Amino acid sequence: AIALLVLFLGRWIFAITNGYFASFVQRDSSVEQAAVNMTGLTFSEDEQTLLTPLQIEWDLFEASRLCDEVTVTASDGALLHGYLYNEYSDVTLVVLPRFNLDGTADFLPGPRLNELTGCNLLMIDPRAHGASGGEYFGFGFLEQYDLECWLTWANETLGKQSFILWGEGSGANTILFAAVNGLLSDQTVLAVAESPYPSLHEIAFTNIWKWYQLPAVPFLYPIEWKLALSDAGYRVEDTDLISAMNGSQSNLPVIFLQSADDDYIIPEWTQAVYDSYPGPKELVSGGAGHGTVYAECQEKIDGLLTSMPRSLEEGE
């Protein structure tokens, strides 16, 4: 009986390990079913009402402009894909979405940011998302090098640019990894980091239970072991953003957005990242669930955006 129990548990752990790895790291077809369990991403009726004016503005913006599909080759050879709204500006806003979203996702702050800065809008398909290549998703660690490639591409294609970066979830982690690891040039003058989190270990430890009603132990450690043995190009330790920030330097001003009642990226995680970031920073906390801070705190965020440098010359 004990042997059968051990065999059963071993096969169960093996199945969970492979399933989680396939869905969240390799992003194979099973990710769609896995995404059904991702709580905290559905807007309530009140939140939807709050977002409606921004949604209308975005729909009008999107309908009134041509959008070009663009590509760049990553440092590892993956072909990355994005969408460009070219306003023929010397300022480009680069949007990096959260896990399981791509460049086709609505970017509700876009019209107002375009009004404030006249910026081009470059919306990225992260690797292993949308039309971008790449066999593995990197939770911001691999994508920091992709972001560096996109900024080089924009300078070469659009002329010398000043960059504003806006990332949500893993997109925010991408920006912050790139900032503290010195991958962003002085042409990047400002970033908005919406709901960053400390590490893949932290988010997986919590969400294995929340999403699947399974204890993190023993399931998390075989998943991390499988990642270490894979050819994904990183280990779970590499995704530890707090560790990357320790002892690092960054001059990039960052506005952190923290959803007050976020059940997807809990506020304490964003607070921990904010506290650890070594560069100039502001924290805006508000809204309710995930993705509602800008809708509730638009005036304050717009004020911060306009009070910080918006061009290379101003940044100097």
Tab-separated table of C-alpha atoms in Angstrom, residues 89-290:
chain	number	residue	atom	x	y	z
A	89	SER	CA	7.551	61.732	-33.250
A	90	ASP	CA	10.960	61.684	-31.587
A	91	VAL	CA	9.341	60.142	-28.503
A	92	THR	CA	8.283	56.484	-28.491
A	93	LEU	CA	6.174	54.832	-25.818
A	94	VAL	CA	6.960	51.104	-25.556
A	95	VAL	CA	4.227	48.945	-24.012
A	96	LEU	CA	5.081	45.568	-22.475
A	97	PRO	CA	2.003	43.569	-21.432
A	98	ARG	CA	1.618	41.021	-18.644
A	99	PHE	CA	1.791	37.255	-19.016
A	100	ASN	CA	-0.678	35.795	-21.529
A	101	LEU	CA	-1.344	39.131	-23.251
A	102	ASP	CA	0.279	40.425	-26.427
A	103	GLY	CA	0.488	43.603	-28.470
A	104	THR	CA	-3.137	43.329	-29.567
A	105	ALA	CA	-4.371	43.942	-26.006
A	106	ASP	CA	-6.124	47.267	-25.405
A	107	PHE	CA	-3.818	49.860	-23.841
A	108	LEU	CA	-6.274	52.212	-22.188
A	109	PRO	CA	-3.785	54.943	-21.101
A	110	GLY	CA	-2.503	55.183	-24.695
A	111	PRO	CA	-4.663	58.039	-26.043
A	112	ARG	CA	-3.927	60.301	-23.068
A	113	LEU	CA	-0.198	59.586	-23.198
A	114	ASN	CA	-0.228	60.328	-26.912
A	115	GLU	CA	-1.986	63.617	-26.168
A	116	LEU	CA	0.570	64.514	-23.495
A	117	THR	CA	3.708	63.591	-25.454
A	118	GLY	CA	2.769	63.187	-29.132
A	119	CYS	CA	4.521	59.818	-28.895
A	120	ASN	CA	4.736	56.911	-31.257
A	121	LEU	CA	3.216	53.811	-29.683
A	122	LEU	CA	5.084	50.492	-29.926
A	123	MET	CA	3.140	47.562	-28.492
A	124	ILE	CA	5.168	44.397	-28.004
A	125	ASP	CA	4.320	40.721	-28.336
A	126	PRO	CA	6.556	39.233	-25.595
A	127	ARG	CA	8.540	36.189	-26.585
A	128	ALA	CA	6.402	33.048	-26.822
A	129	HIS	CA	3.310	35.304	-27.060
A	130	GLY	CA	1.279	36.427	-30.044
A	131	ALA	CA	3.333	36.357	-33.231
A	132	SER	CA	6.704	36.485	-31.440
A	133	GLY	CA	9.028	33.514	-31.527
A	134	GLY	CA	11.008	32.035	-28.679
A	135	GLU	CA	10.452	28.625	-27.140
A	136	TYR	CA	10.293	29.814	-23.541
A	137	PHE	CA	8.829	32.695	-21.577
A	138	GLY	CA	11.280	34.309	-19.152
A	139	PHE	CA	9.148	36.273	-16.645
A	140	GLY	CA	11.115	39.434	-17.404
A	141	PHE	CA	14.596	37.929	-17.217
A	142	LEU	CA	14.911	36.843	-20.858
A	143	GLU	CA	12.724	39.709	-22.052
A	144	GLN	CA	15.055	42.406	-20.708
A	145	TYR	CA	17.439	41.612	-23.577
A	146	ASP	CA	14.539	41.663	-26.038
A	147	LEU	CA	13.631	45.151	-24.819
A	148	GLU	CA	17.197	46.292	-25.503
A	149	CYS	CA	16.821	44.994	-29.075
A	150	TRP	CA	13.521	46.827	-29.555
A	151	LEU	CA	14.997	50.152	-28.424
A	152	THR	CA	17.917	49.750	-30.836
A	153	TRP	CA	15.461	48.919	-33.626
A	154	ALA	CA	13.343	52.001	-32.882
A	155	ASN	CA	16.380	54.297	-33.008
A	156	GLU	CA	17.497	52.816	-36.309
A	157	THR	CA	14.005	52.830	-37.852
A	158	LEU	CA	12.382	55.990	-36.470
A	159	GLY	CA	15.430	58.154	-35.890
A	160	LYS	CA	16.935	59.051	-32.555
A	161	GLN	CA	14.217	58.597	-29.965
A	162	SER	CA	13.470	59.371	-26.346
A	163	PHE	CA	11.731	56.410	-24.759
A	164	ILE	CA	8.940	56.070	-22.237
A	165	LEU	CA	8.345	52.494	-21.083
A	166	TRP	CA	5.097	51.120	-19.656
A	167	GLY	CA	5.009	47.548	-18.367
A	168	GLU	CA	2.424	45.527	-16.512
A	169	GLY	CA	3.198	42.457	-14.397
A	170	SER	CA	6.020	40.562	-16.103
A	171	GLY	CA	6.289	43.523	-18.497
A	172	ALA	CA	7.071	45.757	-15.514
A	173	ASN	CA	9.656	43.225	-14.330
A	174	THR	CA	11.223	43.295	-17.802
A	175	ILE	CA	11.722	47.057	-17.563
A	176	LEU	CA	13.124	46.932	-14.036
A	177	PHE	CA	15.539	44.093	-14.828
A	178	ALA	CA	16.803	46.068	-17.832
A	179	ALA	CA	17.124	49.242	-15.754
A	180	VAL	CA	19.142	47.766	-12.880
A	181	ASN	CA	21.302	45.665	-15.224
A	182	GLY	CA	22.337	48.696	-17.276
A	183	LEU	CA	20.640	47.672	-20.524
A	184	LEU	CA	18.775	50.963	-21.035
A	185	SER	CA	20.517	53.966	-22.549
A	186	ASP	CA	20.064	57.564	-21.398
A	187	GLN	CA	17.476	57.896	-24.156
A	188	THR	CA	15.078	56.031	-21.855
A	189	VAL	CA	13.815	58.896	-19.753
A	190	LEU	CA	10.865	57.483	-17.821
A	191	ALA	CA	9.087	54.217	-17.009
A	192	VAL	CA	5.787	53.156	-15.516
A	193	ALA	CA	5.931	49.818	-13.685
A	194	GLU	CA	2.406	48.542	-13.092
A	195	SER	CA	2.120	45.696	-10.570
A	196	PRO	CA	5.647	44.253	-10.625
A	197	TYR	CA	6.380	41.251	-8.398
A	198	PRO	CA	9.520	40.100	-6.547
A	199	SER	CA	10.216	36.767	-8.268
A	200	LEU	CA	8.830	33.777	-10.123
A	201	HIS	CA	9.292	31.735	-6.951
A	202	GLU	CA	7.091	34.148	-4.993
A	203	ILE	CA	4.268	34.284	-7.507
A	204	ALA	CA	4.308	30.520	-8.151
A	205	PHE	CA	4.450	29.681	-4.432
A	206	THR	CA	1.281	31.683	-3.824
A	207	ASN	CA	-0.647	30.898	-6.971
A	208	ILE	CA	-0.167	27.122	-7.031
A	209	TRP	CA	-2.470	27.079	-4.037
A	210	LYS	CA	-4.728	29.943	-5.091
A	211	TRP	CA	-5.300	28.723	-8.640
A	212	TYR	CA	-5.054	24.937	-8.249
A	213	GLN	CA	-5.792	24.311	-4.558
A	214	LEU	CA	-2.503	22.447	-4.247
A	215	PRO	CA	0.185	23.108	-1.631
A	216	ALA	CA	3.327	24.753	-2.963
A	217	VAL	CA	5.358	22.037	-1.246
A	218	PRO	CA	6.191	19.604	-2.744
A	219	PHE	CA	5.020	20.766	-6.181
A	220	LEU	CA	7.009	23.991	-6.560
A	221	TYR	CA	10.468	22.502	-6.131
A	222	PRO	CA	10.209	19.882	-8.907
A	223	ILE	CA	9.009	22.683	-11.209
A	224	GLU	CA	12.065	24.790	-10.339
A	225	TRP	CA	14.312	21.729	-10.743
A	226	LYS	CA	12.835	21.025	-14.180
A	227	LEU	CA	13.473	24.648	-15.206
A	228	ALA	CA	17.097	24.399	-14.049
A	229	LEU	CA	17.630	21.261	-16.144
A	230	SER	CA	15.916	22.655	-19.230
A	231	ASP	CA	17.502	24.675	-22.035
A	232	ALA	CA	15.263	27.682	-21.292
A	233	GLY	CA	18.333	29.806	-20.581
A	234	TYR	CA	17.545	30.775	-17.001
A	235	ARG	CA	16.868	29.374	-13.546
A	236	VAL	CA	14.205	30.428	-11.105
A	237	GLU	CA	16.880	32.307	-9.122
A	238	ASP	CA	17.516	34.506	-12.167
A	239	THR	CA	13.944	35.835	-11.998
A	240	ASP	CA	14.480	37.218	-8.481
A	241	LEU	CA	14.047	40.948	-9.126
A	242	ILE	CA	14.742	41.973	-5.525
A	243	SER	CA	18.124	40.236	-5.618
A	244	ALA	CA	18.928	41.900	-8.952
A	245	MET	CA	18.234	45.287	-7.366
A	246	ASN	CA	20.467	44.712	-4.335
A	247	GLY	CA	23.653	46.675	-4.822
A	248	SER	CA	22.613	47.863	-8.283
A	249	GLN	CA	22.259	51.396	-9.612
A	250	SER	CA	19.724	53.004	-11.904
A	251	ASN	CA	18.990	56.615	-12.769
A	252	LEU	CA	15.746	55.819	-14.563
A	253	PRO	CA	12.753	57.564	-12.954
A	254	VAL	CA	10.002	55.002	-12.380
A	255	ILE	CA	6.348	55.515	-11.476
A	256	PHE	CA	5.106	52.398	-9.689
A	257	LEU	CA	1.390	51.600	-9.904
A	258	GLN	CA	-0.039	49.458	-7.116
A	259	SER	CA	-3.603	48.156	-7.292
A	260	ALA	CA	-4.961	48.464	-3.774
A	261	ASP	CA	-7.072	45.281	-3.841
A	262	ASP	CA	-5.170	43.308	-6.473
A	263	ASP	CA	-5.797	39.577	-6.207
A	264	TYR	CA	-3.433	38.729	-9.082
A	265	ILE	CA	-0.287	40.681	-8.126
A	266	ILE	CA	-0.871	41.349	-4.448
A	267	PRO	CA	-0.041	44.902	-3.268
A	268	GLU	CA	2.672	43.693	-0.886
A	269	TRP	CA	4.666	42.360	-3.812
A	270	THR	CA	4.615	45.678	-5.640
A	271	GLN	CA	5.491	47.464	-2.386
A	272	ALA	CA	8.521	45.205	-1.912
A	273	VAL	CA	9.773	45.945	-5.433
A	274	TYR	CA	9.178	49.676	-4.978
A	275	ASP	CA	11.085	49.687	-1.679
A	276	SER	CA	14.040	47.893	-3.301
A	277	TYR	CA	14.309	49.963	-6.476
A	278	PRO	CA	17.469	52.123	-6.196
A	279	GLY	CA	16.552	54.918	-8.632
A	280	PRO	CA	14.194	57.930	-8.587
A	281	LYS	CA	10.676	56.667	-7.932
A	282	GLU	CA	7.093	57.496	-7.095
A	283	LEU	CA	4.376	55.134	-5.877
A	284	VAL	CA	0.722	55.567	-6.850
A	285	SER	CA	-1.632	53.225	-5.035
A	286	GLY	CA	-5.327	53.142	-5.770
A	287	GLY	CA	-8.008	51.601	-7.849
A	288	ALA	CA	-9.403	48.279	-6.790
A	289	GLY	CA	-8.567	45.110	-8.717
A	290	HIS	CA	-5.687	44.523	-11.098
